[in-house]
């Protein structure tokens, strides 16, 4: 891949990779760091990657970095104990279906959330998702099925009816 091809990758794919990562972690600064890390990894292997495989490589690198980041955060959260205050309360009324859907997505395991988002938000095929995540196609289909089933049950439950 040439420098011009690399620059074209930045222009064409950075927004999609950023959306994918941001949907997972909800922190724009961390999402930007992960996207930048994916592009750094691609730059380090720029001579071995063809332009046709660049998009897949970027999503793969971002996915692996994202999973590492999620694991680090989960480990850190195990050791942080928060004390609720008197003024904290949970509001169970929702006025926006987008908010309800995002909260339901947060309940999914990281692998299921990743494959579902790659399929439904980014429009990747099962084969491409398998290549990005390192899973086989059967696993991808099962994870997507399980994620959709969970979301259907969760969103239709009486507590979430609008």
Short mmCIF file of C-alpha atoms in Angstrom, two decimals:
data_model
loop_
_atom_site.label_atom_id
_atom_site.label_comp_id
_atom_site.label_asym_id
_atom_site.label_seq_id
_atom_site.Cartn_x
_atom_site.Cartn_y
_atom_site.Cartn_z
CA UNK A 1 0.00 0.00 0.00
CA UNK A 2 1.31 3.45 -0.84
CA UNK A 3 1.20 6.54 1.31
CA UNK A 4 -1.62 7.88 -0.88
CA UNK A 5 -3.58 4.65 -0.34
CA UNK A 6 -3.04 4.98 3.39
CA UNK A 7 -4.28 8.57 3.35
CA UNK A 8 -7.32 7.44 1.35
CA UNK A 9 -7.99 4.82 4.03
CA UNK A 10 -7.92 7.51 6.69
CA UNK A 11 -10.39 9.62 4.70
CA UNK A 12 -12.72 6.75 3.79
CA UNK A 13 -12.74 4.51 6.85
CA UNK A 14 -11.95 6.56 9.95
CA UNK A 15 -15.56 7.67 10.51
CA UNK A 16 -16.92 4.13 10.26
CA UNK A 17 -14.32 2.70 12.62
CA UNK A 18 -14.91 5.58 15.04
CA UNK A 19 -18.69 5.01 15.05
CA UNK A 20 -18.15 1.30 15.66
CA UNK A 21 -15.84 1.91 18.63
CA UNK A 22 -17.87 4.78 20.08
CA UNK A 23 -21.01 2.66 20.06
CA UNK A 24 -19.21 0.23 22.37
CA UNK A 25 -17.52 2.49 24.89
CA UNK A 26 -19.50 5.76 24.84
CA UNK A 27 -16.39 7.87 25.41
CA UNK A 28 -15.29 9.96 22.47
CA UNK A 29 -11.72 10.44 23.72
CA UNK A 30 -11.15 6.73 24.29
CA UNK A 31 -12.82 5.93 20.96
CA UNK A 32 -10.50 8.37 19.18
CA UNK A 33 -7.50 6.77 20.87
CA UNK A 34 -8.56 3.29 19.78
CA UNK A 35 -9.13 4.43 16.19
CA UNK A 36 -5.76 6.14 16.17
CA UNK A 37 -4.16 2.98 17.55
CA UNK A 38 -5.76 0.95 14.73
CA UNK A 39 -4.31 3.32 12.13
CA UNK A 40 -0.89 3.17 13.81
CA UNK A 41 -1.00 -0.63 13.63
CA UNK A 42 -1.92 -0.42 9.96
CA UNK A 43 0.89 2.07 9.30
CA UNK A 44 3.39 -0.31 10.89
CA UNK A 45 2.34 -2.98 8.39
CA UNK A 46 1.56 -0.64 5.48
CA UNK A 47 3.89 -2.52 3.12
CA UNK A 48 2.19 -5.88 3.71
CA UNK A 49 -1.46 -4.76 3.53
CA UNK A 50 -3.23 -4.21 0.23
CA UNK A 51 -5.70 -1.34 -0.14
CA UNK A 52 -8.51 -3.85 -0.73
CA UNK A 53 -7.92 -5.43 2.70
CA UNK A 54 -7.34 -2.15 4.55
CA UNK A 55 -10.92 -1.67 5.78
CA UNK A 56 -11.08 -5.18 7.16
CA UNK A 57 -7.66 -4.77 8.78
CA UNK A 58 -8.71 -1.51 10.46
CA UNK A 59 -11.91 -2.96 11.88
CA UNK A 60 -10.01 -6.03 13.08
CA UNK A 61 -7.34 -3.95 14.78
CA UNK A 62 -9.94 -1.66 16.34
CA UNK A 63 -12.01 -4.64 17.49
CA UNK A 64 -9.06 -6.31 19.23
CA UNK A 65 -7.96 -3.05 20.86
CA UNK A 66 -11.54 -2.42 21.93
CA UNK A 67 -11.85 -5.85 23.54
CA UNK A 68 -8.58 -5.26 25.42
CA UNK A 69 -9.85 -1.87 26.58
CA UNK A 70 -13.16 -3.34 27.76
CA UNK A 71 -11.33 -6.05 29.70
CA UNK A 72 -9.06 -3.49 31.38
CA UNK A 73 -12.07 -1.37 32.32
CA UNK A 74 -13.93 -4.37 33.75
CA UNK A 75 -10.93 -5.36 35.86
CA UNK A 76 -10.57 -1.79 37.09
CA UNK A 77 -14.27 -1.54 37.95
CA UNK A 78 -14.10 -4.66 40.10
CA UNK A 79 -11.76 -2.85 42.47
CA UNK A 80 -13.59 0.47 42.54
CA UNK A 81 -16.35 0.57 45.13
CA UNK A 82 -18.84 3.39 44.84
CA UNK A 83 -21.03 4.51 47.69
CA UNK A 84 -24.51 5.65 46.63
CA UNK A 85 -25.63 9.01 47.92
CA UNK A 86 -29.07 9.96 49.16
CA UNK A 87 -29.76 11.96 46.03
CA UNK A 88 -29.04 9.18 43.56
CA UNK A 89 -32.08 7.45 42.16
CA UNK A 90 -32.85 5.51 39.04
CA UNK A 91 -35.31 6.94 36.56
CA UNK A 92 -37.14 4.09 34.87
CA UNK A 93 -39.25 6.22 32.54
CA UNK A 94 -37.89 6.55 29.03
CA UNK A 95 -38.83 9.14 26.50
CA UNK A 96 -36.58 8.03 23.68
CA UNK A 97 -36.46 4.63 21.98
CA UNK A 98 -32.86 5.32 20.95
CA UNK A 99 -31.89 5.59 24.62
CA UNK A 100 -33.72 2.37 25.48
CA UNK A 101 -32.00 0.52 22.64
CA UNK A 102 -28.56 1.80 23.64
CA UNK A 103 -29.11 0.71 27.23
CA UNK A 104 -30.18 -2.73 26.02
CA UNK A 105 -27.06 -2.97 23.82
CA UNK A 106 -24.92 -2.25 26.87
CA UNK A 107 -26.28 -5.40 28.53
CA UNK A 108 -24.93 -7.65 25.77
CA UNK A 109 -21.58 -9.44 26.15
CA UNK A 110 -18.80 -7.70 24.22
CA UNK A 111 -18.53 -10.38 21.50
CA UNK A 112 -22.27 -10.40 20.82
CA UNK A 113 -22.41 -6.62 20.79
CA UNK A 114 -19.48 -6.40 18.35
CA UNK A 115 -20.83 -8.86 15.81
CA UNK A 116 -24.34 -7.40 16.02
CA UNK A 117 -23.05 -3.89 15.44
CA UNK A 118 -20.81 -4.95 12.59
CA UNK A 119 -23.77 -6.67 10.94
CA UNK A 120 -26.63 -4.26 11.64
CA UNK A 121 -24.89 -0.89 11.96
CA UNK A 122 -21.98 -1.26 9.57
CA UNK A 123 -23.54 -3.73 7.11
CA UNK A 124 -20.78 -6.33 7.00
CA UNK A 125 -21.43 -9.85 5.75
CA UNK A 126 -21.04 -12.86 8.03
CA UNK A 127 -17.81 -13.76 6.26
CA UNK A 128 -16.35 -10.27 6.76
CA UNK A 129 -17.37 -10.24 10.42
CA UNK A 130 -15.69 -13.61 10.92
CA UNK A 131 -12.51 -12.23 9.38
CA UNK A 132 -12.61 -9.08 11.53
CA UNK A 133 -13.34 -10.80 14.84
CA UNK A 134 -11.38 -14.00 14.34
CA UNK A 135 -14.48 -16.14 14.87
CA UNK A 136 -15.80 -18.63 12.36
CA UNK A 137 -18.98 -17.88 10.41
CA UNK A 138 -21.06 -20.27 12.49
CA UNK A 139 -20.02 -18.54 15.70
CA UNK A 140 -20.83 -15.16 14.17
CA UNK A 141 -24.32 -16.31 13.21
CA UNK A 142 -24.92 -17.79 16.67
CA UNK A 143 -23.73 -14.62 18.45
CA UNK A 144 -25.94 -12.45 16.24
CA UNK A 145 -28.91 -14.73 16.83
CA UNK A 146 -28.37 -14.70 20.60
CA UNK A 147 -27.93 -10.94 20.68
CA UNK A 148 -31.09 -10.33 18.67
CA UNK A 149 -33.04 -12.80 20.80
CA UNK A 150 -31.88 -11.12 23.99
CA UNK A 151 -32.73 -7.66 22.64
CA UNK A 152 -36.16 -8.82 21.52
CA UNK A 153 -36.97 -10.29 24.93
CA UNK A 154 -35.48 -7.37 26.79
CA UNK A 155 -37.17 -4.66 24.76
CA UNK A 156 -40.57 -6.35 24.79
CA UNK A 157 -40.59 -6.87 28.55
CA UNK A 158 -43.25 -4.92 30.43
CA UNK A 159 -40.74 -2.57 32.08
CA UNK A 160 -39.54 -1.22 28.74
CA UNK A 161 -42.84 -0.66 26.99
CA UNK A 162 -43.29 2.93 26.01
#
